mmCIF file of C-alpha atoms in Angstrom:
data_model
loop_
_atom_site.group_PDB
_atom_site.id
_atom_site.type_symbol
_atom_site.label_atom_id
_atom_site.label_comp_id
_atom_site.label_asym_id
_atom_site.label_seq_id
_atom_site.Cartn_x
_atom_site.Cartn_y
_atom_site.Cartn_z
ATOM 1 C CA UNK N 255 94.144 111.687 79.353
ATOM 2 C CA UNK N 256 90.560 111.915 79.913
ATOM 3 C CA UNK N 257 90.749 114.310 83.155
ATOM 4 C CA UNK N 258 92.768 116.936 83.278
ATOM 5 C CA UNK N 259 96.485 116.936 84.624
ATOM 6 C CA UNK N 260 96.103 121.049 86.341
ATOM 7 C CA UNK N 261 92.502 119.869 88.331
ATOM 8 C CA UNK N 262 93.892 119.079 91.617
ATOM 9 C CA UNK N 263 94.024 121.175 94.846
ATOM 10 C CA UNK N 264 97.034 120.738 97.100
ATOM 11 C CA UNK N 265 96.270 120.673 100.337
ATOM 12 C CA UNK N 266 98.802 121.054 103.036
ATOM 13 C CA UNK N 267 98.348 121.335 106.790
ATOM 14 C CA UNK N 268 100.973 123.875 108.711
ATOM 15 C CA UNK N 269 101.404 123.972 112.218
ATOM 16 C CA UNK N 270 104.485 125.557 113.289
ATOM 17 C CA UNK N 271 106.199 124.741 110.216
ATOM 18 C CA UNK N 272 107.663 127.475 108.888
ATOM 19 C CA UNK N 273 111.002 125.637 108.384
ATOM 20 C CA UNK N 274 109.848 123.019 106.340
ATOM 21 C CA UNK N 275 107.454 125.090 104.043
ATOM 22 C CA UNK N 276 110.580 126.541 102.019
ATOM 23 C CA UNK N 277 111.793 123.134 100.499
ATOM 24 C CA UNK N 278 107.706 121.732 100.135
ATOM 25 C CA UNK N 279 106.841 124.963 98.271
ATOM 26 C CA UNK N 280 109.851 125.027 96.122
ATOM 27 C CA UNK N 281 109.407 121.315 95.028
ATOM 28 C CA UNK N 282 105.714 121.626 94.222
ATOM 29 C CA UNK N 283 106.518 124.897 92.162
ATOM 30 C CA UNK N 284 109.273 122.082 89.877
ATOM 31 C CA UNK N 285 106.132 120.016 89.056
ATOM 32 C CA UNK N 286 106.001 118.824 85.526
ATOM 33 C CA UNK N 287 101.644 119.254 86.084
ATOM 34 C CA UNK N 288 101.834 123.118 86.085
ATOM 35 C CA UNK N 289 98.348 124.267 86.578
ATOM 36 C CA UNK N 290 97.977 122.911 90.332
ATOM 37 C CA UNK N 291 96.709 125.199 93.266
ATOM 38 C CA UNK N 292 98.167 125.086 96.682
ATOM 39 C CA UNK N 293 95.986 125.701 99.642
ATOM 40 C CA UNK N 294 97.849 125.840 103.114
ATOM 41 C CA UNK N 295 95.592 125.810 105.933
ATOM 42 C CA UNK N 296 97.482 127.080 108.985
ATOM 43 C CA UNK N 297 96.578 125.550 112.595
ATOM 44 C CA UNK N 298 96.758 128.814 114.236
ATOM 45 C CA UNK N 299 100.518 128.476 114.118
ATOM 46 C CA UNK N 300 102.983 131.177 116.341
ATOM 47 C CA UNK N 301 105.968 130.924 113.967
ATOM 48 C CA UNK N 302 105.407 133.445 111.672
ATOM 49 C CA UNK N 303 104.048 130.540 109.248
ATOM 50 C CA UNK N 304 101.322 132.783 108.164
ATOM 51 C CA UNK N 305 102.949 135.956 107.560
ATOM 52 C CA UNK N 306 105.946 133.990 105.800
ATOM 53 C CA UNK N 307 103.225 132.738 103.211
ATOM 54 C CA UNK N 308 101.880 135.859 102.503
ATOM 55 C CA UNK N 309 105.014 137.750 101.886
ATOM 56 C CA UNK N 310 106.771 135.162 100.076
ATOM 57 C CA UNK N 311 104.286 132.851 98.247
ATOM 58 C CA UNK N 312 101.601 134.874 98.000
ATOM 59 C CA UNK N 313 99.967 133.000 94.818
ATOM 60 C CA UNK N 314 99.463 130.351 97.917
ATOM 61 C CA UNK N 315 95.569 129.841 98.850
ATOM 62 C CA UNK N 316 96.342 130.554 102.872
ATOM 63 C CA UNK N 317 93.513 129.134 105.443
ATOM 64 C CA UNK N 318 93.995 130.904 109.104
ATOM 65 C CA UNK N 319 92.524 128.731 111.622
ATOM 66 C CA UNK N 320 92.625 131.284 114.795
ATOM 67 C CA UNK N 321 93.758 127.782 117.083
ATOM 68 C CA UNK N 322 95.131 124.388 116.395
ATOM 69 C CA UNK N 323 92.263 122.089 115.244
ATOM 70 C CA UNK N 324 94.093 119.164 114.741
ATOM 71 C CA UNK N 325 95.117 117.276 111.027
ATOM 72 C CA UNK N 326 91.466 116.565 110.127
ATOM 73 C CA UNK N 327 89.858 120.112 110.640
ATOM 74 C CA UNK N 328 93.199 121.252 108.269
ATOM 75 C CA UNK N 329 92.702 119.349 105.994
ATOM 76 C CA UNK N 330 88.741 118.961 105.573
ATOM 77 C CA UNK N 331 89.279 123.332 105.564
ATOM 78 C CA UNK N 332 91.154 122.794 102.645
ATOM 79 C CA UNK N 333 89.327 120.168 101.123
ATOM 80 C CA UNK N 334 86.282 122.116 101.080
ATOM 81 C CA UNK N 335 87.946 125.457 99.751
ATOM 82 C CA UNK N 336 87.917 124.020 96.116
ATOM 83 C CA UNK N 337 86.309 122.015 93.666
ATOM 84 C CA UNK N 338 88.873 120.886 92.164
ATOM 85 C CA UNK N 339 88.165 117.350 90.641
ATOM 86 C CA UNK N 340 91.361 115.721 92.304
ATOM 87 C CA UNK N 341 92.415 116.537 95.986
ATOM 88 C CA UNK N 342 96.421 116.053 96.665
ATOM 89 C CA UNK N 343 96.874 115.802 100.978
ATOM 90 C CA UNK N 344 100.560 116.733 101.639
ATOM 91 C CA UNK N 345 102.294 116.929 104.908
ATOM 92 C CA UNK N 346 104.220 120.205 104.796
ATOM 93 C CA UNK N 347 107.698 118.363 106.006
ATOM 94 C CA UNK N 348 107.633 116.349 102.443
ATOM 95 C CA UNK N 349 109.128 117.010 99.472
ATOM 96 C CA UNK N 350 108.093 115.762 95.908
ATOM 97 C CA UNK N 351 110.175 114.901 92.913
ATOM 98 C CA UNK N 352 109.137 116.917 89.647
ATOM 99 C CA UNK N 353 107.560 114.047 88.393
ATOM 100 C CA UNK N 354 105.331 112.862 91.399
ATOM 101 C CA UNK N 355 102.292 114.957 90.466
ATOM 102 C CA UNK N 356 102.760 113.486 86.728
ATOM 103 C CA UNK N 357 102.373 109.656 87.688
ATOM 104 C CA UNK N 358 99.478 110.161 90.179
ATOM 105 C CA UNK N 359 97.251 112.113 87.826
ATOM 106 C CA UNK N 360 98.138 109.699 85.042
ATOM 107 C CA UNK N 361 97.114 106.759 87.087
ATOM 108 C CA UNK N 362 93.944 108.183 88.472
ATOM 109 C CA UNK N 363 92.612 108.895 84.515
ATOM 110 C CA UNK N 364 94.054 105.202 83.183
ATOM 111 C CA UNK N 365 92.111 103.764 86.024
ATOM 112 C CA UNK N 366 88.933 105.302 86.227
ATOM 113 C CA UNK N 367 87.906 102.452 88.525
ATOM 114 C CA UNK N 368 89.625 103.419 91.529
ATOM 115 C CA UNK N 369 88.956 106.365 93.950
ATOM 116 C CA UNK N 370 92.164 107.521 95.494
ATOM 117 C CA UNK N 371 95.994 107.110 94.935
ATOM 118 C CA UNK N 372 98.814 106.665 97.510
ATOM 119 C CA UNK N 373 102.453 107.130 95.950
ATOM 120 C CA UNK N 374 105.917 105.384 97.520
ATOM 121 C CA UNK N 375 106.903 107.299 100.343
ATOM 122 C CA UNK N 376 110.409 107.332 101.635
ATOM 123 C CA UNK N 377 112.730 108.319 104.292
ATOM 124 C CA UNK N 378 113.832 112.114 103.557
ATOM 125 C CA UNK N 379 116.733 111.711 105.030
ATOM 126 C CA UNK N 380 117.734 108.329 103.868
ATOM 127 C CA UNK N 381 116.162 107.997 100.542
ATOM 128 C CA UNK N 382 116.670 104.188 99.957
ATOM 129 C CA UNK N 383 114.577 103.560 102.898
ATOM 130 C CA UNK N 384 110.470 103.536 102.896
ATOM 131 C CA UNK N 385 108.577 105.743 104.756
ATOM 132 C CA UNK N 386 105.447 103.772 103.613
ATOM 133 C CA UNK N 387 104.359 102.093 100.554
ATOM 134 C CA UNK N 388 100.249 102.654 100.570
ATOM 135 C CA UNK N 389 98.183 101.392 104.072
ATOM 136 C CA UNK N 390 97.777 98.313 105.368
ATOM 137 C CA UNK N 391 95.420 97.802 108.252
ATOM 138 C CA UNK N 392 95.408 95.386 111.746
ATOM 139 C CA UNK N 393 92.320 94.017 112.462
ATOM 140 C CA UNK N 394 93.082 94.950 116.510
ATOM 141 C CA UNK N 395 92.197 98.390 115.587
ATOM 142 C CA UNK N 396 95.057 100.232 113.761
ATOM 143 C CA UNK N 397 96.930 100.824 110.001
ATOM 144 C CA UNK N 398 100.379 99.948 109.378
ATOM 145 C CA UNK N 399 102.605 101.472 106.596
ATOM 146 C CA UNK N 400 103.527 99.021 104.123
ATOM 147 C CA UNK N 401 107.373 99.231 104.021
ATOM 148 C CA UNK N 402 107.868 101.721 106.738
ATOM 149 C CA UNK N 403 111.338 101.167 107.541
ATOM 150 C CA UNK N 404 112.446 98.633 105.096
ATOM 151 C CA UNK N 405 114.673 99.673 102.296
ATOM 152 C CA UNK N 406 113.212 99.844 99.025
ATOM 153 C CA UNK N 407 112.682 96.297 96.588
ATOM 154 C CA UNK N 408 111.784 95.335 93.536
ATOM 155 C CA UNK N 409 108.510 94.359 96.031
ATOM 156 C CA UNK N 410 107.732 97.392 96.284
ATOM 157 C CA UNK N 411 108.222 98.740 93.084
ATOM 158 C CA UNK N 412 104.855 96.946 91.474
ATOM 159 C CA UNK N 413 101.905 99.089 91.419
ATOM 160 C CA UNK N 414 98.647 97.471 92.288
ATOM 161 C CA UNK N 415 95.462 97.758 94.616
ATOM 162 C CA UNK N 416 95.899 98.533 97.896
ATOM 163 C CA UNK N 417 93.720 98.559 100.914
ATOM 164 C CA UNK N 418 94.595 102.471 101.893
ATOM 165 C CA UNK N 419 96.590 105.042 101.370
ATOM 166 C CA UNK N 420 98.396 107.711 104.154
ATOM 167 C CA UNK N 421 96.911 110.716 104.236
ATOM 168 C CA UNK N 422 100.316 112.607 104.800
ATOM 169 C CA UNK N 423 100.850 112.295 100.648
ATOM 170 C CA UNK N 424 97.355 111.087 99.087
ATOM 171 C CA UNK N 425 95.339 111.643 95.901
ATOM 172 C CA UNK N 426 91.867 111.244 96.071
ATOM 173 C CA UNK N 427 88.831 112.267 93.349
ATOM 174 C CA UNK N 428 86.822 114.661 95.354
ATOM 175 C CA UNK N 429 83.717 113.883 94.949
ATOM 176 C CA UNK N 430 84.550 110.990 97.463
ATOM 177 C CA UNK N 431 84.340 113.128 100.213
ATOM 178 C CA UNK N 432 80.805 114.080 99.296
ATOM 179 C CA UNK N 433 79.744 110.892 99.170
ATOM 180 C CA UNK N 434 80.788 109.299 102.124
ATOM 181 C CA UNK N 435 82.191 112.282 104.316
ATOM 182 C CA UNK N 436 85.304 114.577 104.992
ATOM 183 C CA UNK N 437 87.978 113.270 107.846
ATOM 184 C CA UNK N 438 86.183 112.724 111.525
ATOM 185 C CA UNK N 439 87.487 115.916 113.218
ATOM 186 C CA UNK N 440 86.914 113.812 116.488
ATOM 187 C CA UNK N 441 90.252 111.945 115.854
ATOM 188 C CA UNK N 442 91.975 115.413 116.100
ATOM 189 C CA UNK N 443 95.351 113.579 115.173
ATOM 190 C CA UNK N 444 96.808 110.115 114.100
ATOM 191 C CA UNK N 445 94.636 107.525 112.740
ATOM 192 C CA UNK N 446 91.941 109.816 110.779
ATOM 193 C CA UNK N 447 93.773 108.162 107.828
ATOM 194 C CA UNK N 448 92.905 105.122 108.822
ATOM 195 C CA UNK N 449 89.374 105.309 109.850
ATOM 196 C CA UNK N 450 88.745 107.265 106.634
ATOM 197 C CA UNK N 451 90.890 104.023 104.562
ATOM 198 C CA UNK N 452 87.954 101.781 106.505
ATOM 199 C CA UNK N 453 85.058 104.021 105.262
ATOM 200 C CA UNK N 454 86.417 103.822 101.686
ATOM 201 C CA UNK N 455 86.462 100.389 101.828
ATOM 202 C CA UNK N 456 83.514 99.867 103.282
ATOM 203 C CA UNK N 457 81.491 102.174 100.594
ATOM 204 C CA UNK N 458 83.430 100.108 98.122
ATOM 205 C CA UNK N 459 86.276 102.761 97.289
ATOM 206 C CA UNK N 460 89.353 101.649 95.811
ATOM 207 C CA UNK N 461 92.582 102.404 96.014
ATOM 208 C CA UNK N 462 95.790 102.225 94.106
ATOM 209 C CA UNK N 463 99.864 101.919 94.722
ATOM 210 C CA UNK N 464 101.816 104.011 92.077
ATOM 211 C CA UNK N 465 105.327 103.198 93.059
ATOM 212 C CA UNK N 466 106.495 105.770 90.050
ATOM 213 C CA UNK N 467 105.494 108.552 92.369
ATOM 214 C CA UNK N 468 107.691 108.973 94.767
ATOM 215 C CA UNK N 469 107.503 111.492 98.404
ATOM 216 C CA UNK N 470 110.458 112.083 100.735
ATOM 217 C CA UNK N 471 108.599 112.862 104.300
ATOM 218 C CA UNK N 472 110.741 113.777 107.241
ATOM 219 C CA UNK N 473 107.875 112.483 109.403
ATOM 220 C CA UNK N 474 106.972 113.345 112.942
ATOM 221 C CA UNK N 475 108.017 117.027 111.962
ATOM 222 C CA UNK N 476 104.816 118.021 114.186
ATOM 223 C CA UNK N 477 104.519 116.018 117.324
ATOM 224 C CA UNK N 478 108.558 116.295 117.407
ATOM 225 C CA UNK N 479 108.873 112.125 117.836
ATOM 226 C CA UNK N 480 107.295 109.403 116.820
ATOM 227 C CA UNK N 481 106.329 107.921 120.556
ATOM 228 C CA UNK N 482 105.654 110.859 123.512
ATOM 229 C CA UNK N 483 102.819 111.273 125.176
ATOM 230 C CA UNK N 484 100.853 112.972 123.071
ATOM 231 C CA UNK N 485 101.402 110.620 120.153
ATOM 232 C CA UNK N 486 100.329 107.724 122.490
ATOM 233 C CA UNK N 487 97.302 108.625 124.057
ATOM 234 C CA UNK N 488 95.325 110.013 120.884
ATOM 235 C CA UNK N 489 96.689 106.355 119.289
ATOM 236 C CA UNK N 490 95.385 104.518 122.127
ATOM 237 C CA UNK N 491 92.234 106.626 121.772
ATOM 238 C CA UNK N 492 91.706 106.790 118.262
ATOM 239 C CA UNK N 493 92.405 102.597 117.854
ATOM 240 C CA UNK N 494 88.982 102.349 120.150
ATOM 241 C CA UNK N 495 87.522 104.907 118.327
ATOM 242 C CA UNK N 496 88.188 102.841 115.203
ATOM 243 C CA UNK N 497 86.961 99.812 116.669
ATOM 244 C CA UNK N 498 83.374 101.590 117.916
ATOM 245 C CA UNK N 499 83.096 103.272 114.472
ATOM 246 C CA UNK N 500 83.658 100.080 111.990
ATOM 247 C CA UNK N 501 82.667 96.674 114.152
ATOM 248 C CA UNK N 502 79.037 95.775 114.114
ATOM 249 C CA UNK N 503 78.823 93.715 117.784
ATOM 250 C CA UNK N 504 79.021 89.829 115.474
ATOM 251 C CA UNK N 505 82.256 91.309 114.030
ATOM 252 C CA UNK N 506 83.843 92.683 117.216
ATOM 253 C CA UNK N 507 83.270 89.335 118.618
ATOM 254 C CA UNK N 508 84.636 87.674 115.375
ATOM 255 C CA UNK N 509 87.837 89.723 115.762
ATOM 256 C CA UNK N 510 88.280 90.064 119.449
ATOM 257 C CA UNK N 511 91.190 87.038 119.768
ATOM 258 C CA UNK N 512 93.009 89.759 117.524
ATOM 259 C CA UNK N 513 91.868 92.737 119.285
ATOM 260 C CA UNK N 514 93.295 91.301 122.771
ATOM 261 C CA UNK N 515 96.783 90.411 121.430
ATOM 262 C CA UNK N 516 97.290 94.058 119.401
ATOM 263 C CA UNK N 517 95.807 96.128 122.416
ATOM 264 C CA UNK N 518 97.721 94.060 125.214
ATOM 265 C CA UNK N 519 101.000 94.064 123.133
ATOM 266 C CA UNK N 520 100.006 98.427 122.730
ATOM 267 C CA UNK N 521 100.268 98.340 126.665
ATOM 268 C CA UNK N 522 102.927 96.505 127.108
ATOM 269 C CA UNK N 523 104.704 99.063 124.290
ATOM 270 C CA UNK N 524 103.401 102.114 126.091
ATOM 271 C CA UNK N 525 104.509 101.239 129.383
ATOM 272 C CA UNK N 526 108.031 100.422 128.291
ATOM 273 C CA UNK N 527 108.201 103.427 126.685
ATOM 274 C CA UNK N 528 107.240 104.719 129.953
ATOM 275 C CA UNK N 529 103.731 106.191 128.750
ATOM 276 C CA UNK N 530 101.562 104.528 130.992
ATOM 277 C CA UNK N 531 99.860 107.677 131.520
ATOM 278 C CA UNK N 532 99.348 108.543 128.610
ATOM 279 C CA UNK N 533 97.860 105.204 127.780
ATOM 280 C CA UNK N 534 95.246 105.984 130.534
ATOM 281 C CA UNK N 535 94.140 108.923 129.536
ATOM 282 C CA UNK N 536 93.538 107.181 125.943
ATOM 283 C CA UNK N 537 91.658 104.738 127.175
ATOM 284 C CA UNK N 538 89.667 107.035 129.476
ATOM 285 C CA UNK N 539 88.577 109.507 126.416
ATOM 286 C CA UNK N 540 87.329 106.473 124.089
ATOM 287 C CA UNK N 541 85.604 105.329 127.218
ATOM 288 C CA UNK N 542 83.730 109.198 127.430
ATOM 289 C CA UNK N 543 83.074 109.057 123.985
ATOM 290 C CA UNK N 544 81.793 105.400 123.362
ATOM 291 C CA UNK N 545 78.141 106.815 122.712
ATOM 292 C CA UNK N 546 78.938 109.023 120.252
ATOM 293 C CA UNK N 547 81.199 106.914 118.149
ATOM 294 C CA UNK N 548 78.658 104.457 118.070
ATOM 295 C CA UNK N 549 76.192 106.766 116.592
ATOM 296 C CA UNK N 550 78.866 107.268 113.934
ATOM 297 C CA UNK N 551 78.985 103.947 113.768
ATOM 298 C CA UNK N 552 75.260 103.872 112.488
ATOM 299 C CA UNK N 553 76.016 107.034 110.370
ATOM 300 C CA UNK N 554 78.270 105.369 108.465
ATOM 301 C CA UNK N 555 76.574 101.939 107.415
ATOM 302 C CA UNK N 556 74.262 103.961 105.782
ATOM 303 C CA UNK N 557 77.032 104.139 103.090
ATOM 304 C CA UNK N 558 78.315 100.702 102.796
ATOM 305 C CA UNK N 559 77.856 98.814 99.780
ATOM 306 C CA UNK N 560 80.002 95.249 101.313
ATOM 307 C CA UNK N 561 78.479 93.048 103.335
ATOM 308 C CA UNK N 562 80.150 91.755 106.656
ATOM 309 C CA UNK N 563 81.594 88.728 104.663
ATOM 310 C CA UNK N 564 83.082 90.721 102.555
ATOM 311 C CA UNK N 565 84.378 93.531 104.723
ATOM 312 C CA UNK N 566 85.858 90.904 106.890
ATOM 313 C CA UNK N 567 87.727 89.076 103.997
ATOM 314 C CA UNK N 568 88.988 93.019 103.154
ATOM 315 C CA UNK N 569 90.566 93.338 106.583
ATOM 316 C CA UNK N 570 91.921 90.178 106.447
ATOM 317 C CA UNK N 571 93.764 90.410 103.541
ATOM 318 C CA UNK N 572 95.072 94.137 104.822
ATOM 319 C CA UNK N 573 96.237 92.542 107.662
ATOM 320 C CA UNK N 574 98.180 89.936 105.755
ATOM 321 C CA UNK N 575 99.909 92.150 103.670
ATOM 322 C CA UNK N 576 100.963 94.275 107.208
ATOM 323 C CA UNK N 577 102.110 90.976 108.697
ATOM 324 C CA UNK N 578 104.400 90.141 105.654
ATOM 325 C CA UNK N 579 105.691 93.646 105.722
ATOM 326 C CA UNK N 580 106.327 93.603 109.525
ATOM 327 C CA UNK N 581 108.054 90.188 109.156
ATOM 328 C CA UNK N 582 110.475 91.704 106.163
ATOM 329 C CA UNK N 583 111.508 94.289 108.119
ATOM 330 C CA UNK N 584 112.522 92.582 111.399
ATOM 331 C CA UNK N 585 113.929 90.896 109.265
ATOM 332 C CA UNK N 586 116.540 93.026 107.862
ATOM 333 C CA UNK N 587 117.032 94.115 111.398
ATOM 334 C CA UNK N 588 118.090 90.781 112.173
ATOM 335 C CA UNK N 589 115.435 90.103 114.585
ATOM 336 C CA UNK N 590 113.695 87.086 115.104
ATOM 337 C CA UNK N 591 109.908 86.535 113.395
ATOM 338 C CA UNK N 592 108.784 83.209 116.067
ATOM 339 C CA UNK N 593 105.619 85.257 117.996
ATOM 340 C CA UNK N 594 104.927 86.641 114.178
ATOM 341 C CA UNK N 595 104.848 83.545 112.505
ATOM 342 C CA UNK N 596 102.933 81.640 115.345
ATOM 343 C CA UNK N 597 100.364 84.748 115.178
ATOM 344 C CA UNK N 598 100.301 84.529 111.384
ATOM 345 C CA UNK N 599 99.400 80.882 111.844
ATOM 346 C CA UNK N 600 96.840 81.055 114.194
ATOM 347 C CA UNK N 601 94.955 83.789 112.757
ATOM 348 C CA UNK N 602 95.703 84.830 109.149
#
């Protein structure tokens, strides 16, 4: 291998976690790769997180953030605390197989061609069911998990490019991050993934599926569910934020039949849910904050190496693999796939 296996910083974001660090630790210490570091970067947690760390892992890189900053201040602390050629992004409620570290770093120096690595993720609790096999992306301003919820296939067992990669288990080459930036800290929560999965793309980053490594996640181990409040308005915000960052004005216009159906379907969610609040309050930050996500906007194209055309065709075929995955797992749920197929039709 032409890069070597023990140049790669783990970085894992804690936030009241203290139960979960135990089993993450543990499994990173049974790595096959043995010269790794581990930086934790702790969101000004109250659990005793820190002082856990220190006592009983104190070989552990610890980052004290006096308050919660969110995901991407965590993780752009931690990013920056090394310079380590590989980066490793690990949710603390995850744990790896002995092996995982192994097949990522082998795949990144086999193919020096692409820029960062997202293994098979799957259900911790139920481990023949995905928690995500690499990003895809909807073109009405979000990312979808490939395979999130579907129980593992031979499908999904192919590795291959893929458009992004989730940023709760993610290997990247660091000197990405000084090229086109760390995670927007704006975002605070939910979706920084995905913006950063556009700005990869868009600089003409690629990434890569390696199916051999494998992650179980817990998920939602931070928020406490997967739909509440908080979890909805900083989605509803972040998709516009998304949206103002990445879509020149022809593009917005290209895309906005999409755009419509995704946000109005989002509503519709939200409310039944009964987070029409929370919805509100989305909309009414990325409202406050269209100026400055524009500027971003401009930021950012100073970086791009596709043209429109081509960043288009990139979105579309994201969204096509999202759709397919979508339409697999209703599938096994035994629900119907008419609205999806119609959609599909219409505008894939």
């Amino acid at each position: 291998m032409s890069e070597r296996l023990e140049a790669v910083n783990i970085v894992i974001p804690n936030w009241n976690g203290l139960r979960f660090l135990p089993d993450c630790l543990a499994s990173i210490e049974r790595q096959q790769c043995l010269d790794w570091r581990i930086t934790v970067v702790d969101n000004g947690s109250t659990d005793g997180s820190a002082e856990y760390l220190r006592k009983a892992y104190p070989q552990v890189h610890l980052i004290s953030l006096p308050e919660n900053r969110g995901f991407s201040a965590a993780v752009n602390a931690g990013i920056l605390s090394s310079v380590c050629p590989f980066v490793f992004l690990l949710n603390n409620d995850t744990e790896l197989p002995p092996d995982c570290l192994y097949h990522l770093l082998n795949a990144a120096a086999e193919l020096p061609e692409f820029d960062f690595f997202a293994p098979k993720m799957l259900s911790f609790h139920e481990r023949s069911i995905l928690d995500g096999a690499g990003d895809g992306y909807l073109r009405g301003g979000a990312g979808y998990r490939l395979g999130t919820m579907e129980r593992d296939s031979a499908c999904y067992s192919q590795p291959g490019p893929v458009f992004g990669a989730c940023a709760g288990a993610a290997l990247y080459r660091r000197n990405i991050f000084d090229s086109i930036g760390l995670f927007d800290e704006d975002f605070f929560a939910y979706l920084e993934d995905v913006d950063l999965n556009l700005r990869l793309n868009r600089s003409g980053c690629k990434g890569y599926y390696v199916p051999a490594a494998t992650v179980y996640h817990i998920g939602s181990a931070s928020s406490g569910s997967k739909f509440n409040p908080f979890t909805i308005r900083l989605s509803t915000r972040n998709s516009f934020y998304v949206l103002l960052k990445h879509y020149s004005l022809p593009l917005f216009f290209r895309f906005l039949p999409v755009i419509a159906v995704y946000q109005f379907l989002w509503l519709i969610f939200s409310v039944k849910k009964g987070h029409c609040r929370a919805w509100c309050q989305g909309i009414a930050e990325a409202l406050a904050n269209c100026s400055a996500m524009w500027k971003k906007r401009e930021e950012i194209s100073r970086h791009d190496r596709l043209a429109m055309a081509e960043f288009a065709a990139v979105l579309l075929q994201a969204e096509r693999a999202a759709v397919a995955s979508i339409m697999r797992r209703r599938q096994e749920q035994g629900k119907g796939n008419s609205l999806l197929r119609l959609y599909k039709n219409i505008f894939l």
